Tab-separated table of C-alpha atoms in Angstrom:
chain	number	residue	atom	x	y	z
A	1	MET	CA	24.846	19.473	32.742
A	2	LYS	CA	25.999	21.021	29.483
A	3	LEU	CA	29.291	20.684	27.634
A	4	PHE	CA	30.840	23.834	26.167
A	5	SER	CA	33.198	24.599	23.341
A	6	ALA	CA	35.405	27.669	23.717
A	7	HIS	CA	33.202	29.581	21.269
A	8	GLU	CA	30.027	28.653	23.145
A	9	MET	CA	31.544	29.692	26.468
A	10	ARG	CA	32.628	33.062	25.105
A	11	ALA	CA	29.136	33.598	23.719
A	12	ALA	CA	27.602	32.768	27.110
A	13	ASP	CA	29.991	35.191	28.831
A	14	GLN	CA	29.009	37.933	26.397
A	15	ALA	CA	25.305	37.173	26.777
A	16	ALA	CA	25.688	37.501	30.536
A	17	ALA	CA	27.429	40.844	30.056
A	18	ASP	CA	24.676	42.002	27.695
A	19	ALA	CA	22.130	41.016	30.346
A	20	GLY	CA	23.813	43.307	32.864
A	21	ILE	CA	26.379	41.058	34.546
A	22	PRO	CA	29.819	42.648	34.059
A	23	LEU	CA	32.609	40.339	32.922
A	24	LEU	CA	34.666	41.703	35.821
A	25	LEU	CA	32.081	40.260	38.206
A	26	LEU	CA	32.317	36.872	36.492
A	27	MET	CA	36.114	36.969	36.838
A	28	GLU	CA	35.810	37.749	40.540
A	29	ALA	CA	33.412	34.820	41.000
A	30	ALA	CA	35.690	32.511	39.014
A	31	GLY	CA	38.762	33.348	41.066
A	32	ARG	CA	36.809	32.998	44.285
A	33	ALA	CA	35.601	29.555	43.162
A	34	VAL	CA	39.199	28.495	42.512
A	35	ALA	CA	40.271	29.699	45.958
A	36	ASP	CA	37.351	27.844	47.536
A	37	ALA	CA	38.391	24.650	45.733
A	38	VAL	CA	41.917	25.030	47.085
A	39	THR	CA	40.527	25.400	50.616
A	40	ARG	CA	38.248	22.362	50.265
A	41	HIS	CA	40.654	19.938	48.654
A	42	PHE	CA	44.224	20.886	49.577
A	43	ALA	CA	45.965	21.468	52.900
A	44	HIS	CA	49.199	22.896	51.501
A	45	PRO	CA	50.359	25.925	53.512
A	46	GLU	CA	52.079	27.350	50.409
A	47	VAL	CA	50.380	28.097	47.111
A	48	LEU	CA	52.141	29.098	43.896
A	49	VAL	CA	49.865	30.742	41.328
A	50	LEU	CA	51.053	30.831	37.697
A	51	CYS	CA	49.239	33.548	35.753
A	52	GLY	CA	49.047	33.915	31.990
A	53	GLY	CA	48.458	37.106	30.090
A	54	GLY	CA	44.737	36.616	29.403
A	55	ASN	CA	41.541	36.246	31.382
A	56	ASN	CA	42.688	32.905	32.792
A	57	GLY	CA	45.528	34.806	34.415
A	58	GLY	CA	42.983	37.304	35.726
A	59	ASP	CA	41.165	34.438	37.448
A	60	GLY	CA	44.508	33.475	38.964
A	61	TYR	CA	45.097	36.969	40.381
A	62	VAL	CA	41.671	36.840	42.046
A	63	ALA	CA	42.320	33.376	43.485
A	64	ALA	CA	45.666	34.532	44.874
A	65	ARG	CA	44.025	37.519	46.574
A	66	HIS	CA	41.406	35.371	48.287
A	67	LEU	CA	43.975	32.795	49.380
A	68	LEU	CA	46.090	35.415	51.165
A	69	ALA	CA	43.829	35.086	54.194
A	70	SER	CA	44.740	31.445	54.807
A	71	ARG	CA	47.877	30.487	52.832
A	72	ARG	CA	51.343	31.737	51.984
A	73	VAL	CA	50.890	32.795	48.377
A	74	SER	CA	53.336	33.681	45.630
A	75	VAL	CA	52.514	34.589	42.038
A	76	LEU	CA	54.628	34.171	38.913
A	77	GLU	CA	53.287	35.806	35.756
A	78	LEU	CA	53.937	35.689	32.037
A	79	SER	CA	53.306	39.416	31.675
A	80	SER	CA	53.041	42.403	33.989
A	81	ALA	CA	50.611	43.925	31.486
A	82	PRO	CA	47.751	41.434	30.918
A	83	ARG	CA	45.899	41.727	27.633
A	84	SER	CA	42.419	42.397	29.025
A	85	ASP	CA	41.254	45.383	31.064
A	86	ASP	CA	39.598	43.055	33.593
A	87	ALA	CA	42.776	41.062	34.183
A	88	ARG	CA	44.735	44.292	34.626
A	89	THR	CA	42.162	45.464	37.171
A	90	MET	CA	42.487	42.226	39.143
A	91	ARG	CA	46.274	42.486	39.068
A	92	ARG	CA	46.059	45.985	40.549
A	93	ALA	CA	43.728	44.683	43.262
A	94	LEU	CA	46.301	42.025	44.143
A	95	LEU	CA	49.011	44.680	44.366
A	96	ALA	CA	46.778	46.693	46.695
A	97	HIS	CA	46.671	43.692	49.025
A	98	GLY	CA	50.444	43.715	49.242
A	99	LEU	CA	51.369	40.858	46.898
A	100	THR	CA	53.555	41.714	43.913
A	101	PRO	CA	53.742	39.106	41.135
A	102	ARG	CA	57.192	38.220	39.790
A	103	PRO	CA	58.151	37.235	36.243
A	104	LEU	CA	57.779	33.563	35.366
A	105	GLU	CA	61.462	32.799	34.830
A	106	GLU	CA	63.376	29.556	35.187
A	107	ALA	CA	65.264	30.474	38.359
A	108	ALA	CA	62.210	31.894	40.125
A	109	LEU	CA	60.084	28.865	39.246
A	110	THR	CA	62.778	26.411	40.353
A	111	ARG	CA	63.083	28.136	43.747
A	112	ALA	CA	59.334	28.302	44.220
A	113	LEU	CA	58.856	24.603	43.458
A	114	GLU	CA	61.485	23.559	46.009
A	115	GLY	CA	59.000	24.239	48.803
A	116	ARG	CA	56.537	21.703	47.305
A	117	PRO	CA	53.656	24.176	47.098
A	118	LEU	CA	50.265	23.570	45.599
A	119	VAL	CA	50.519	24.976	42.073
A	120	VAL	CA	47.523	26.840	40.655
A	121	ASP	CA	47.752	26.712	36.856
A	122	ALA	CA	46.123	29.878	35.486
A	123	LEU	CA	48.327	30.164	32.400
A	124	PHE	CA	45.969	29.297	29.522
A	125	GLY	CA	42.263	28.519	29.586
A	126	SER	CA	39.812	27.413	26.930
A	127	GLY	CA	40.392	28.282	23.295
A	128	LEU	CA	44.048	27.282	23.002
A	129	THR	CA	44.723	25.945	19.498
A	130	ARG	CA	48.524	25.807	19.289
A	131	PRO	CA	51.182	23.912	21.243
A	132	LEU	CA	52.980	25.575	24.116
A	133	GLU	CA	56.482	26.645	23.119
A	134	GLY	CA	59.688	28.073	24.509
A	135	GLU	CA	59.798	29.217	28.118
A	136	VAL	CA	56.148	28.381	28.762
A	137	ALA	CA	56.586	24.781	27.595
A	138	ALA	CA	59.724	24.526	29.732
A	139	ALA	CA	57.861	25.892	32.754
A	140	VAL	CA	55.072	23.348	32.327
A	141	ALA	CA	57.644	20.561	32.073
A	142	ARG	CA	59.246	21.725	35.348
A	143	VAL	CA	55.908	21.775	37.128
A	144	ASN	CA	55.083	18.261	35.945
A	145	ALA	CA	58.532	16.983	36.945
A	146	SER	CA	58.367	18.592	40.386
A	147	GLY	CA	55.806	16.171	41.740
A	148	CYS	CA	53.784	19.084	43.120
A	149	GLU	CA	50.020	18.803	43.124
A	150	VAL	CA	48.376	21.095	40.582
A	151	LEU	CA	44.963	22.714	40.416
A	152	SER	CA	44.185	23.976	36.908
A	153	VAL	CA	41.792	26.826	36.209
A	154	ASP	CA	39.123	25.886	33.644
A	155	VAL	CA	41.396	23.761	31.399
A	156	PRO	CA	44.913	22.402	32.039
A	157	SER	CA	47.333	24.597	30.099
A	158	GLY	CA	48.377	23.001	26.812
A	159	VAL	CA	45.117	21.104	26.275
A	160	ALA	CA	42.865	21.851	23.293
A	161	SER	CA	39.584	22.537	25.067
A	162	ASP	CA	37.345	21.694	22.102
A	163	THR	CA	38.646	18.167	21.435
A	164	GLY	CA	40.290	15.306	23.260
A	165	GLU	CA	43.595	16.291	21.708
A	166	LEU	CA	46.827	17.040	23.537
A	167	LEU	CA	48.554	19.774	21.581
A	168	GLY	CA	52.007	18.991	22.993
A	169	PRO	CA	53.478	19.874	26.396
A	170	HIS	CA	50.599	20.245	28.866
A	171	VAL	CA	49.912	20.470	32.562
A	172	ARG	CA	48.974	17.191	34.245
A	173	ALA	CA	46.530	18.474	36.844
A	174	THR	CA	45.553	16.840	40.098
A	175	ARG	CA	42.235	18.670	39.917
A	176	THR	CA	40.617	21.106	37.502
A	177	VAL	CA	37.971	23.688	38.340
A	178	GLN	CA	35.949	24.229	35.171
A	179	LEU	CA	34.259	27.607	35.122
A	180	ALA	CA	30.500	27.854	34.469
A	181	GLY	CA	30.328	24.585	32.532
A	182	ALA	CA	32.237	21.446	31.579
A	183	LYS	CA	34.581	21.746	28.619
A	184	VAL	CA	34.614	19.254	25.746
A	185	ALA	CA	38.156	18.050	26.474
A	186	SER	CA	37.216	17.038	30.025
A	187	LEU	CA	35.146	14.140	28.650
A	188	PHE	CA	37.326	12.835	25.819
A	189	HIS	CA	40.616	10.941	25.874
A	190	PRO	CA	43.513	11.463	25.863
A	191	ALA	CA	42.949	15.000	27.187
A	192	ARG	CA	40.493	13.770	29.820
A	193	ALA	CA	43.309	12.313	31.926
A	194	ALA	CA	45.065	15.701	32.088
A	195	PHE	CA	42.152	17.202	34.046
A	196	GLY	CA	42.574	14.921	37.050
A	197	ALA	CA	39.487	15.184	39.239
A	198	ALA	CA	37.262	17.667	37.401
A	199	GLU	CA	34.534	19.798	38.916
A	200	VAL	CA	32.339	22.612	37.619
A	201	ALA	CA	32.035	25.902	39.503
A	202	ASP	CA	29.073	28.256	39.314
A	203	ILE	CA	30.382	31.750	38.541
A	204	GLY	CA	27.041	33.519	38.312
A	205	ILE	CA	25.981	33.093	34.686
A	206	PRO	CA	22.206	32.495	34.723
A	207	LYS	CA	21.158	28.942	33.925
A	208	ALA	CA	18.932	30.101	31.070
A	209	ILE	CA	21.901	31.719	29.340
A	210	LEU	CA	24.064	28.629	29.775
A	211	GLU	CA	21.311	26.358	28.444
A	212	ALA	CA	20.838	28.589	25.411
A	213	HIS	CA	24.495	28.578	24.404
A	214	ALA	CA	25.543	24.923	24.819
A	215	SER	CA	24.715	22.313	22.194
A	216	VAL	CA	25.886	19.157	24.000
A	217	THR	CA	24.275	17.539	27.035
A	218	VAL	CA	26.362	15.501	29.455
A	219	LEU	CA	24.270	12.406	30.128
A	220	SER	CA	23.528	11.455	33.716
A	221	PRO	CA	21.245	8.987	35.514
A	222	ASP	CA	18.952	11.836	36.565
A	223	GLY	CA	18.768	13.127	33.022
A	224	VAL	CA	17.660	9.839	31.447
A	225	ARG	CA	15.391	8.498	34.198
A	226	ALA	CA	12.224	9.832	32.590
A	227	HIS	CA	13.038	7.902	29.403
A	228	LEU	CA	13.585	4.476	30.956
A	229	PRO	CA	11.003	1.915	29.778
A	230	THR	CA	8.218	1.165	32.248
A	231	ARG	CA	5.560	-1.527	32.382
A	232	ALA	CA	1.907	-1.297	33.378
A	233	PRO	CA	0.675	-4.044	35.737
A	234	ASP	CA	-1.609	-5.473	33.046
A	235	THR	CA	0.791	-5.351	30.102
A	236	HIS	CA	1.606	-8.318	27.882
A	237	LYS	CA	4.602	-9.333	25.791
A	238	TYR	CA	3.375	-7.775	22.561
A	239	GLU	CA	2.919	-4.398	24.244
A	240	VAL	CA	6.418	-4.212	25.729
A	241	GLY	CA	8.048	-4.897	22.377
A	242	THR	CA	8.744	-7.714	19.947
A	243	LEU	CA	12.256	-7.670	18.525
A	244	LEU	CA	13.493	-9.369	15.372
A	245	VAL	CA	17.272	-9.830	15.475
A	246	ILE	CA	18.872	-10.445	12.071
A	247	ALA	CA	22.403	-11.382	12.996
A	248	GLY	CA	25.063	-14.023	13.328
A	249	SER	CA	27.004	-16.292	11.025
A	250	ALA	CA	28.816	-19.584	11.303
A	251	THR	CA	31.816	-17.726	12.731
A	252	TYR	CA	30.064	-15.092	14.849
A	253	LEU	CA	26.907	-16.715	16.176
A	254	GLY	CA	27.966	-15.696	19.688
A	255	ALA	CA	27.465	-12.041	18.768
A	256	ALA	CA	23.874	-12.771	17.818
A	257	GLU	CA	23.225	-14.698	21.017
A	258	MET	CA	24.664	-11.942	23.218
A	259	ALA	CA	22.498	-9.340	21.489
A	260	CYS	CA	19.405	-11.481	22.011
A	261	ARG	CA	20.208	-12.200	25.656
A	262	ALA	CA	20.809	-8.510	26.317
A	263	ALA	CA	17.474	-7.630	24.711
A	264	LEU	CA	15.642	-10.092	26.930
A	265	ARG	CA	17.311	-8.774	30.083
A	266	ALA	CA	16.440	-5.256	28.908
A	267	GLY	CA	12.764	-6.177	28.908
A	268	ALA	CA	11.902	-7.181	25.337
A	269	GLY	CA	8.643	-9.108	25.329
A	270	LEU	CA	9.625	-11.489	22.546
A	271	VAL	CA	12.954	-11.966	20.773
A	272	THR	CA	13.284	-13.820	17.475
A	273	LEU	CA	16.708	-14.521	15.993
A	274	ALA	CA	16.925	-14.976	12.227
A	275	SER	CA	20.282	-16.560	11.470
A	276	GLU	CA	21.808	-19.126	9.183
A	277	GLY	CA	24.033	-20.590	11.874
A	278	SER	CA	23.185	-23.481	14.179
A	279	PHE	CA	21.947	-21.812	17.340
A	280	PRO	CA	23.096	-23.650	20.476
A	281	GLY	CA	19.827	-22.997	22.294
A	282	THR	CA	21.333	-22.161	25.684
A	283	TRP	CA	18.613	-19.569	26.194
A	284	PRO	CA	15.300	-21.279	25.399
A	285	GLU	CA	13.482	-17.908	25.531
A	286	ILE	CA	15.068	-16.952	22.194
A	287	ILE	CA	13.054	-18.075	19.170
A	288	HIS	CA	15.382	-19.190	16.376
A	289	GLU	CA	14.350	-19.012	12.740
A	290	ARG	CA	16.710	-20.512	10.154
A	291	LEU	CA	17.730	-18.150	7.380
A	292	ALA	CA	19.429	-18.981	4.070
A	293	TRP	CA	21.232	-15.979	2.610
A	294	ASP	CA	21.544	-17.792	-0.718
A	295	HIS	CA	17.824	-18.584	-0.972
A	296	ASP	CA	15.332	-15.677	-0.893
A	297	PRO	CA	16.351	-14.180	2.476
A	298	LEU	CA	14.177	-11.106	1.895
A	299	GLY	CA	11.081	-13.259	1.473
A	300	THR	CA	11.762	-15.111	4.704
A	301	LEU	CA	12.481	-11.895	6.600
A	302	ALA	CA	9.402	-10.152	5.205
A	303	GLU	CA	7.208	-12.901	6.630
A	304	LEU	CA	8.964	-12.796	10.002
A	305	GLY	CA	8.813	-9.027	10.073
A	306	GLU	CA	5.050	-8.965	9.650
A	307	ASN	CA	4.520	-11.064	12.759
A	308	ARG	CA	7.461	-10.509	15.092
A	309	ALA	CA	9.050	-7.125	14.441
A	310	GLN	CA	7.880	-4.047	16.272
A	311	VAL	CA	11.622	-3.306	16.319
A	312	ARG	CA	14.498	-4.786	14.306
A	313	LEU	CA	18.149	-5.194	15.174
A	314	ILE	CA	20.385	-5.980	12.206
A	315	GLY	CA	24.087	-6.631	12.235
A	316	PRO	CA	25.849	-8.279	15.196
A	317	GLY	CA	28.114	-10.925	13.678
A	318	LEU	CA	26.143	-10.667	10.423
A	319	ASP	CA	27.020	-12.997	7.554
A	320	ARG	CA	28.980	-11.132	4.854
A	321	ARG	CA	26.592	-12.408	2.192
A	322	ALA	CA	23.941	-10.107	3.674
A	323	ALA	CA	25.750	-7.072	2.256
A	324	ALA	CA	24.154	-7.554	-1.165
A	325	VAL	CA	20.619	-7.168	0.199
A	326	LEU	CA	21.216	-4.688	3.032
A	327	PRO	CA	19.622	-1.629	1.370
A	328	ALA	CA	16.516	-3.626	0.470
A	329	LEU	CA	16.410	-5.212	3.925
A	330	ILE	CA	16.653	-1.854	5.675
A	331	GLY	CA	13.725	-0.512	3.650
A	332	GLN	CA	11.601	-3.627	4.043
A	333	ARG	CA	9.781	-2.489	7.203
A	334	ARG	CA	9.374	1.048	8.556
A	335	VAL	CA	9.740	0.110	12.208
A	336	PRO	CA	12.523	1.355	14.497
A	337	THR	CA	15.679	-0.402	13.318
A	338	VAL	CA	19.052	-0.618	15.063
A	339	LEU	CA	21.963	-1.114	12.655
A	340	ASP	CA	25.171	-2.459	14.177
A	341	ALA	CA	28.461	-3.962	12.992
A	342	GLY	CA	27.836	-5.889	9.763
A	343	ALA	CA	24.765	-3.780	8.953
A	344	LEU	CA	26.851	-0.584	8.792
A	345	GLY	CA	27.615	-1.237	5.162
A	346	GLY	CA	28.107	2.247	3.792
A	347	GLY	CA	27.872	3.305	0.173
A	348	ASP	CA	25.317	5.417	-1.671
A	349	ALA	CA	22.565	2.785	-1.799
A	350	TRP	CA	22.946	1.982	1.900
A	351	GLU	CA	22.908	5.664	2.866
A	352	ARG	CA	19.783	6.318	0.782
A	353	ALA	CA	18.050	3.338	2.362
A	354	VAL	CA	18.834	4.557	5.879
A	355	ARG	CA	17.720	8.108	5.107
A	356	ASP	CA	14.513	6.982	3.371
A	357	HIS	CA	13.713	4.683	6.289
A	358	GLY	CA	13.837	7.546	8.787
A	359	ARG	CA	13.691	5.441	11.973
A	360	CYS	CA	17.204	3.990	12.234
A	361	VAL	CA	19.719	3.984	15.070
A	362	LEU	CA	23.347	3.453	14.004
A	363	THR	CA	25.901	2.125	16.522
A	364	PRO	CA	29.392	2.461	14.989
A	365	HIS	CA	32.699	2.440	16.798
A	366	HIS	CA	35.325	4.918	15.604
A	367	GLY	CA	36.630	2.691	12.821
A	368	GLU	CA	33.157	1.986	11.443
A	369	ALA	CA	32.234	5.676	11.636
A	370	ALA	CA	35.416	6.541	9.741
A	371	LYS	CA	34.429	4.138	6.969
A	372	LEU	CA	30.939	5.627	6.711
A	373	LEU	CA	32.320	9.174	6.674
A	374	GLU	CA	35.188	8.278	4.323
A	375	THR	CA	37.797	9.605	6.718
A	376	SER	CA	40.320	8.167	9.171
A	377	ALA	CA	39.694	6.676	12.597
A	378	LYS	CA	42.137	9.265	13.962
A	379	ALA	CA	39.968	12.069	12.594
A	380	VAL	CA	36.923	10.581	14.315
A	381	ARG	CA	38.802	10.166	17.610
A	382	THR	CA	40.041	13.765	17.428
A	383	ALA	CA	36.576	15.245	16.813
A	384	PRO	CA	33.952	12.667	17.877
A	385	LEU	CA	31.183	15.213	18.422
A	386	GLU	CA	31.567	16.557	14.905
A	387	ALA	CA	31.795	13.037	13.459
A	388	ALA	CA	28.605	11.856	15.162
A	389	ARG	CA	26.697	14.985	14.177
A	390	THR	CA	27.837	14.766	10.563
A	391	LEU	CA	26.858	11.110	10.281
A	392	ALA	CA	23.455	11.781	11.851
A	393	GLU	CA	22.807	14.673	9.481
A	394	ARG	CA	23.880	12.687	6.409
A	395	THR	CA	21.835	9.580	7.195
A	396	GLY	CA	18.844	11.032	9.031
A	397	ALA	CA	19.499	8.469	11.770
A	398	VAL	CA	20.238	8.646	15.468
A	399	VAL	CA	23.949	7.856	15.826
A	400	VAL	CA	25.502	6.194	18.876
A	401	LEU	CA	29.249	6.650	18.381
A	402	LYS	CA	30.789	4.147	20.790
A	403	GLY	CA	33.968	4.797	22.728
A	404	ALA	CA	35.383	5.407	26.187
A	405	THR	CA	33.149	8.470	25.921
A	406	THR	CA	30.080	7.663	23.837
A	407	VAL	CA	28.353	10.329	21.748
A	408	VAL	CA	24.666	10.235	20.792
A	409	ALA	CA	23.593	12.544	17.960
A	410	ALA	CA	20.201	13.144	16.359
A	411	PRO	CA	19.571	14.414	12.819
A	412	ASP	CA	18.070	17.628	14.242
A	413	GLY	CA	21.370	18.516	15.929
A	414	ARG	CA	20.686	17.341	19.473
A	415	THR	CA	23.877	15.855	20.875
A	416	ALA	CA	24.781	14.143	24.140
A	417	ALA	CA	27.873	12.483	25.579
A	418	HIS	CA	28.514	9.992	28.366
A	419	ALA	CA	31.843	9.088	29.930
A	420	GLY	CA	30.690	6.310	32.273
A	421	GLY	CA	31.569	2.636	32.211
A	422	HIS	CA	34.660	0.622	33.111
A	423	PRO	CA	37.978	0.019	31.281
A	424	GLY	CA	37.219	-3.706	31.310
A	425	MET	CA	34.475	-3.023	28.768
A	426	ALA	CA	37.194	-2.840	26.113
A	427	THR	CA	36.535	-6.470	25.213
A	428	GLY	CA	34.757	-8.296	22.417
A	429	GLY	CA	30.986	-8.435	22.589
A	430	THR	CA	30.146	-5.370	24.676
A	431	GLY	CA	28.940	-3.614	21.525
A	432	ASP	CA	26.650	-6.566	20.771
A	433	VAL	CA	25.212	-6.226	24.260
A	434	LEU	CA	24.564	-2.514	23.713
A	435	ALA	CA	22.900	-3.244	20.370
A	436	GLY	CA	20.555	-5.749	22.015
A	437	LEU	CA	19.709	-3.331	24.790
A	438	LEU	CA	18.903	-0.590	22.279
A	439	GLY	CA	16.808	-3.004	20.257
A	440	ALA	CA	14.693	-3.687	23.332
A	441	TRP	CA	14.339	-0.031	24.277
A	442	CYS	CA	13.763	1.623	20.904
A	443	SER	CA	10.182	0.463	20.457
A	444	ASP	CA	9.084	4.061	21.142
A	445	GLU	CA	9.883	5.475	17.710
A	446	GLY	CA	8.895	8.989	18.762
A	447	ALA	CA	11.750	9.108	21.253
A	448	LEU	CA	14.612	7.239	19.588
A	449	PHE	CA	17.210	9.810	20.652
A	450	GLU	CA	16.044	9.786	24.277
A	451	ARG	CA	15.857	5.991	24.422
A	452	ALA	CA	19.320	5.711	22.864
A	453	CYS	CA	20.683	8.082	25.521
A	454	ALA	CA	19.043	6.047	28.281
A	455	GLY	CA	20.462	2.842	26.813
A	456	VAL	CA	23.989	4.251	26.716
A	457	VAL	CA	23.797	5.240	30.402
A	458	ALA	CA	22.323	1.881	31.426
A	459	HIS	CA	24.958	-0.034	29.453
A	460	ALA	CA	27.717	1.977	31.119
A	461	ARG	CA	26.209	1.431	34.577
A	462	ALA	CA	26.059	-2.316	33.951
A	463	GLY	CA	29.718	-2.148	32.941
A	464	GLU	CA	30.552	-0.377	36.191
A	465	ARG	CA	28.751	-3.039	38.212
A	466	ALA	CA	30.434	-5.860	36.295
A	467	GLY	CA	33.786	-4.086	36.594
A	468	ALA	CA	33.399	-3.787	40.360
A	469	ARG	CA	33.086	-7.564	40.514
A	470	PHE	CA	35.439	-8.777	37.782
A	471	GLY	CA	37.789	-5.837	37.212
A	472	ASP	CA	39.601	-5.641	33.897
A	473	GLY	CA	38.834	-9.320	33.315
A	474	LEU	CA	35.119	-8.779	32.784
A	475	ILE	CA	33.554	-10.304	29.670
A	476	ALA	CA	30.591	-9.099	27.676
A	477	THR	CA	28.100	-11.539	29.163
A	478	ASP	CA	28.936	-10.159	32.626
A	479	LEU	CA	27.191	-6.954	31.546
A	480	ILE	CA	24.034	-8.906	30.766
A	481	GLY	CA	24.099	-10.394	34.255
A	482	ALA	CA	24.641	-6.965	35.808
A	483	PHE	CA	21.959	-5.234	33.790
A	484	PRO	CA	18.912	-5.888	36.030
A	485	GLU	CA	20.688	-4.293	39.005
A	486	ALA	CA	21.887	-1.367	36.899
A	487	TRP	CA	18.398	-0.755	35.508
A	488	ARG	CA	16.883	-0.887	38.994
A	489	GLU	CA	19.437	1.609	40.317
A	490	LEU	CA	18.652	4.042	37.519
A	491	ARG	CA	14.903	3.767	38.083
A	492	GLU	CA	15.333	4.340	41.819
A	493	GLY	CA	17.641	7.303	41.391
A	494	ARG	CA	20.756	5.638	42.771
């Protein structure tokens, strides 16, 4: 499935029209899809349709016409003269069926809501960039306060469709029918919650046109299955991947251990941890090499890298003294390298090293991405797709921007997003687990973007399995325990 900005959706609509599919036909299909969703999901005998003055309102007029056969329908409208010819045509068709819309005024809305109808929100669709004001904002507030269930058309009114931002007063929908494709806001918080249960309706735009006009893929188990690591019956540990983990410190050795354990559960053939701390040795499968950051660390790591590093993971819980040698360390071996946490140093020398390396995967959270982009965490949260793309372009690396919805961006512009997981994953160490998983799976340097996408989905699935057992009290190591089941489910198409 693809994710659309308002501009991309308009371009797809126009491309469909240029190919011979009239926009009026798309509006008819959209309204019919909304009416079908009402029939499938809601038993309310009364339906109140709120129509705006644009094409979203036109969809509402069509939905109202189709619902006349099975429900008692009333329509309140912002304007009796919609802005588009197609919406005006659909309004006339509704009049021909005997239903006359009334003005959306306070008294009329109050009376209509007293009957506890299902409310169809067709006021504003995608492309809204300013807060709702005046009578419209007041009407939305009344709908929200009424306790009535609401089905929104395409995007809940008052939501900025291209970000996760809430512009101000907005409809809190029970369900949203997104037309032709998912909208950006449906995946990103806080706007995501306003959509309620979201679905996508086919309105007749050919798949080839949709694929050509959307730049973001919504990740799914089916979409990443082909990129999950597999093993031949006669393989050995050096073929499935040897991982050198450069991580940990006296304070944060647990981060290093979790990354190593995750890598082993993700199928790494051999995991070596280079760390200055005293490793507790609770997992005997992890090889521990002592590292002294004050005594030729690059020499030690060069020797280890020659023998045990088809892939490197640098950063979980990393000693702060490593910052001085990070650029040199990154450039030391041209093997796939995952940079997490303490290895996301930033600065001109660091950025040059990452770009010159050419095989890096960066795993920042919003705060770390803000530091690398020299902006605020709020700016990253507001536009995570843009932030991930910009960072990928600047560094030449695959970027995994972690969050409740995680974004994966490649330097060539490919972008994907995944909204899976469990709220309990908001706990220390889950990022270390993801870093270890990616370290195990990124041995195929020709498919770093695809492997990163697969890792994000698998990590989220493990979080869902751990969350089902432990709820909001899950801890990071629970994900490691849940990972074999999650991986098996993804391979088997479950």
